[in-house]
XYZ file of C-alpha atoms in Angstrom:
339
model
C 109.505 115.147 97.336
C 108.772 111.522 98.222
C 106.240 111.223 101.055
C 107.013 108.521 103.607
C 105.377 107.610 106.891
C 106.216 105.687 110.019
C 104.036 102.932 111.404
C 104.908 100.309 108.769
C 105.093 97.574 111.389
C 103.054 94.943 109.574
C 104.594 95.466 106.123
C 108.147 95.295 107.510
C 107.330 92.221 109.592
C 105.831 90.412 106.589
C 108.796 91.330 104.400
C 111.296 89.989 106.933
C 109.272 87.003 108.088
C 109.018 88.313 111.653
C 106.251 88.011 114.201
C 105.135 91.644 114.471
C 104.677 91.244 118.232
C 108.462 90.886 118.592
C 109.172 94.170 116.794
C 109.513 97.453 118.690
C 107.969 100.109 116.462
C 109.251 103.516 117.561
C 108.487 105.132 114.200
C 104.827 105.723 115.134
C 104.292 107.815 118.255
C 101.229 106.194 119.801
C 100.068 106.164 123.431
C 102.441 103.691 125.152
C 99.620 102.461 127.418
C 97.443 101.528 124.451
C 93.694 102.204 124.233
C 91.666 102.875 127.363
C 90.380 99.682 129.057
C 86.806 100.350 127.955
C 87.604 100.432 124.237
C 87.642 96.677 123.605
C 84.284 96.031 125.343
C 82.778 98.973 123.449
C 83.890 97.484 120.126
C 82.547 94.061 121.074
C 79.195 95.563 122.067
C 78.982 97.421 118.750
C 79.641 94.341 116.602
C 75.954 93.449 116.376
C 75.340 96.791 114.650
C 77.834 96.407 111.795
C 75.170 94.887 109.525
C 73.510 98.321 109.523
C 74.762 101.651 108.230
C 76.239 103.982 110.818
C 74.720 107.415 111.179
C 75.281 109.576 108.126
C 76.955 112.020 110.500
C 78.751 110.875 113.688
C 76.695 113.256 115.817
C 77.210 111.427 119.118
C 80.977 111.448 118.670
C 81.013 115.106 117.655
C 78.998 116.018 120.753
C 81.415 114.069 122.972
C 84.443 115.736 121.390
C 82.825 119.149 121.746
C 82.229 118.514 125.448
C 85.814 117.309 125.910
C 87.260 120.343 124.124
C 84.719 122.811 125.558
C 83.391 124.055 122.227
C 79.965 123.913 120.587
C 79.038 120.675 118.748
C 78.448 122.609 115.525
C 82.153 123.553 115.589
C 83.327 119.923 115.350
C 83.515 117.702 112.268
C 84.613 114.109 112.873
C 85.950 111.976 110.045
C 87.993 108.953 109.080
C 91.312 110.132 110.496
C 93.312 113.354 110.397
C 94.808 112.454 107.006
C 91.411 112.142 105.351
C 90.207 115.379 106.924
C 93.346 117.250 105.907
C 92.860 116.288 102.268
C 89.164 117.108 102.540
C 90.039 120.656 103.632
C 92.552 120.958 100.790
C 90.032 119.646 98.270
C 86.792 121.205 99.462
C 87.686 124.052 101.782
C 90.553 125.956 100.208
C 91.918 126.340 96.687
C 93.860 129.583 97.048
C 97.530 130.283 97.828
C 98.999 128.548 100.858
C 102.148 128.496 102.978
C 103.554 125.745 105.199
C 105.536 126.700 108.287
C 108.200 123.998 108.295
C 108.873 121.508 109.581
C 105.351 120.135 109.457
C 103.749 116.702 109.064
C 104.798 115.258 105.699
C 101.229 114.710 104.460
C 100.730 118.482 104.261
C 103.201 118.569 101.371
C 100.947 116.219 99.421
C 97.775 118.107 100.337
C 99.286 121.485 99.383
C 101.991 120.619 96.818
C 102.432 124.194 95.564
C 102.577 125.863 98.972
C 105.364 128.179 100.006
C 107.668 126.721 102.659
C 108.709 129.095 105.408
C 110.845 128.562 108.530
C 109.186 128.193 111.917
C 111.744 130.416 113.652
C 111.012 133.519 111.541
C 107.336 134.509 112.087
C 107.916 137.884 110.439
C 108.118 136.069 107.101
C 104.769 134.314 107.515
C 102.383 135.823 104.941
C 99.180 137.642 105.884
C 97.282 136.375 102.852
C 96.421 132.853 101.820
C 96.215 129.741 103.979
C 98.880 129.434 106.684
C 99.606 125.913 108.014
C 101.384 125.247 111.322
C 101.651 122.412 113.833
C 101.564 122.505 117.635
C 103.640 120.789 118.862
C 105.780 120.693 115.747
C 106.014 117.385 113.903
C 108.644 115.900 113.630
C 110.774 117.917 116.083
C 108.313 118.092 118.993
C 109.049 121.798 119.527
C 106.411 124.001 121.129
C 105.520 127.240 119.352
C 104.937 129.985 121.954
C 101.226 130.664 122.321
C 101.698 134.411 121.862
C 103.283 133.809 118.441
C 100.332 131.673 117.370
C 97.861 134.272 118.594
C 99.630 137.003 116.633
C 99.666 134.808 113.527
C 95.901 134.344 113.742
C 94.843 137.854 114.735
C 94.182 140.275 111.917
C 95.047 137.856 109.114
C 93.347 138.183 105.765
C 93.601 134.436 105.164
C 92.785 131.290 107.155
C 95.079 129.421 109.547
C 95.172 125.630 109.888
C 96.916 124.265 112.999
C 97.737 120.567 113.296
C 97.364 119.520 116.951
C 97.697 115.765 116.465
C 100.049 115.371 119.454
C 98.846 118.147 121.744
C 96.998 115.901 124.221
C 100.358 114.508 125.357
C 101.421 117.997 126.444
C 100.281 120.717 128.844
C 100.167 123.225 125.975
C 97.124 125.464 125.512
C 95.030 124.265 122.580
C 93.867 126.555 119.799
C 90.465 124.824 119.700
C 89.396 127.240 122.448
C 90.066 130.191 120.144
C 88.028 128.985 117.170
C 84.675 130.596 117.943
C 86.292 134.035 118.202
C 88.465 133.599 115.105
C 86.436 132.833 111.958
C 89.673 132.215 110.027
C 90.940 129.399 112.300
C 90.789 125.621 111.750
C 92.346 123.054 114.098
C 93.112 119.480 113.034
C 92.992 116.795 115.743
C 93.853 113.098 115.610
C 92.444 110.337 117.796
C 95.136 107.924 116.578
C 97.990 109.047 118.799
C 96.747 109.913 122.270
C 93.802 107.513 122.237
C 95.791 104.726 120.502
C 93.239 104.105 117.746
C 95.287 104.354 114.501
C 93.830 101.135 113.111
C 90.284 102.518 113.331
C 90.952 105.884 111.633
C 89.234 108.655 113.589
C 90.022 112.357 113.622
C 88.296 115.715 113.781
C 88.416 119.304 112.599
C 87.416 122.152 114.900
C 86.566 125.565 113.518
C 84.274 128.533 113.625
C 80.613 128.267 112.673
C 81.438 129.919 109.347
C 84.131 127.373 108.502
C 81.999 124.403 109.510
C 79.082 125.615 107.410
C 81.404 125.901 104.424
C 82.855 122.412 104.902
C 79.523 120.738 105.665
C 78.217 121.720 102.242
C 80.851 119.416 100.694
C 80.865 116.695 103.317
C 80.325 113.037 102.392
C 78.107 110.781 104.563
C 79.259 107.785 106.660
C 82.777 109.067 107.302
C 83.121 107.278 110.669
C 82.385 103.563 111.005
C 80.233 102.035 113.738
C 83.204 100.382 115.457
C 85.387 103.474 115.199
C 82.729 105.687 116.781
C 82.088 103.212 119.604
C 85.804 102.941 120.353
C 86.332 106.696 120.226
C 83.443 107.372 122.599
C 84.846 104.900 125.136
C 88.346 106.338 124.810
C 87.253 109.942 125.289
C 85.196 109.057 128.365
C 88.169 107.632 130.302
C 89.859 110.711 131.737
C 91.785 108.685 134.313
C 93.536 106.797 131.504
C 94.263 110.111 129.788
C 95.938 111.635 132.835
C 97.875 108.449 133.510
C 99.127 108.593 129.921
C 100.465 112.128 130.362
C 102.223 111.170 133.573
C 103.876 108.113 132.013
C 104.979 110.013 128.911
C 106.460 112.861 130.968
C 108.324 110.435 133.245
C 109.620 108.234 130.447
C 110.619 111.190 128.280
C 112.796 112.555 131.078
C 114.308 109.124 131.696
C 115.157 108.623 128.023
C 116.877 111.997 127.836
C 118.874 111.248 130.975
C 120.005 107.911 129.552
C 120.757 109.074 126.005
C 121.921 112.689 126.206
C 125.559 111.768 126.788
C 125.856 109.511 123.754
C 128.268 110.677 121.086
C 126.749 111.735 117.780
C 123.191 112.188 119.065
C 121.990 115.788 119.503
C 118.502 116.221 120.940
C 116.199 119.116 120.112
C 113.997 120.705 122.809
C 110.477 119.329 122.689
C 107.286 118.530 124.569
C 105.720 115.701 122.557
C 105.620 111.941 123.141
C 108.651 111.430 120.916
C 112.277 112.544 120.803
C 113.944 114.157 117.804
C 117.707 114.130 117.399
C 120.176 115.285 114.793
C 122.871 112.690 114.181
C 126.513 112.769 113.136
C 126.213 109.489 111.263
C 123.770 108.958 108.374
C 120.241 108.403 109.626
C 119.745 105.632 107.072
C 122.706 103.741 108.550
C 121.317 104.169 112.065
C 117.801 103.079 111.099
C 119.100 100.024 109.219
C 121.222 98.923 112.195
C 118.299 99.192 114.598
C 115.954 97.499 112.141
C 118.241 94.464 112.060
C 117.545 94.284 115.806
C 113.785 94.557 115.269
C 113.550 98.201 116.320
C 111.944 100.629 113.859
C 112.983 104.296 113.964
C 111.771 107.252 111.884
C 114.287 108.681 109.421
C 113.634 112.440 109.256
C 116.519 113.371 106.973
C 115.632 115.585 104.003
C 112.262 116.630 105.372
C 111.728 120.350 104.654
C 112.735 122.369 107.677
C 115.061 119.643 108.975
C 118.746 120.456 108.593
C 121.072 117.512 108.108
C 120.713 113.936 109.311
C 117.990 113.314 111.898
C 115.909 110.587 113.511
C 112.768 110.479 115.626
C 111.577 107.794 118.020
C 108.553 107.375 120.258
C 108.405 107.403 124.043
C 107.154 103.993 125.135
C 106.827 101.977 128.364
C 109.872 101.476 130.598
C 110.647 97.899 129.394
C 110.406 99.031 125.758
C 112.484 102.136 126.442
C 115.113 100.027 128.208
C 115.335 97.769 125.164
C 115.916 100.789 122.942
C 118.430 102.428 125.298
C 120.476 99.235 125.523
C 120.669 99.063 121.731
C 121.410 102.803 121.444
C 124.325 102.564 123.853
C 125.704 99.643 121.872
C 125.481 101.575 118.595
C 126.549 105.069 119.616
C 129.325 103.934 121.953
C 130.847 101.521 119.439
C 133.870 102.740 117.419
C 133.027 103.682 113.837
C 134.426 101.414 111.155
């Protein structure tokens, strides 16, 4: 399958000769409030250090993440984004059979190209052996897997479990990072791109048991996190007021979007808890995305992703003015008679 991603704001803007600031990118689901206020000053203060190597290991960042997630520092491995860490696990941590519970983030198909693909709604089919990959909440649908199902999937397994929690900070869902010390077979992938609004700096982390971390550290490369990325991440993690405000805004705006859009013909929303909305569509998703793109609004085409039935789109929850811009365009498109 062809792997595609959202977040192509700059490439699309260059191709069309647009000022990227005028484009509403809903294909990448990033914190609508942007980075915490202390991030920019932290980056500026760190600039004088960029002529020196960063620490071979980002120990200060790993300690801060461990404190935030209430685990031991030796259970956390920070790196240059969730994508890099995912491929590191695939390359250095596991070379046996694997299974993907679909739908799941598209990059997992590249990392584990020969994996079995199994439906999320049939846990009885999930294998007991080999690596099992899931996401919580599910990407791209935003669905929440019941915690008891995840616990059963982890308990008593002969093989490891990797859970992608890249969007979990936007939710009130219990995180699996708190289970890692008691489950030697569990790894949790976390992104700092989405909730902390740092995708351009590339920071992520893996959380796992002491046994897993020891195994991965033997293959770990030095200098995985840059000086500026670590400074920004530390400032972002420290601002808990910004974090709670983010959750409140996302919850409010998500409800408002559903109220405004649920009655539109040809748009069928799936239940979800993430900072984006997923909808199956009666009309081709490519047609919908092209129409919105002509109006400088970028959506995510989810058609033909494994685990997604039929035509589907995904779009991010943003600020009220941005959401109003999208809703106005959506009502124009979905209420207009088809040609």
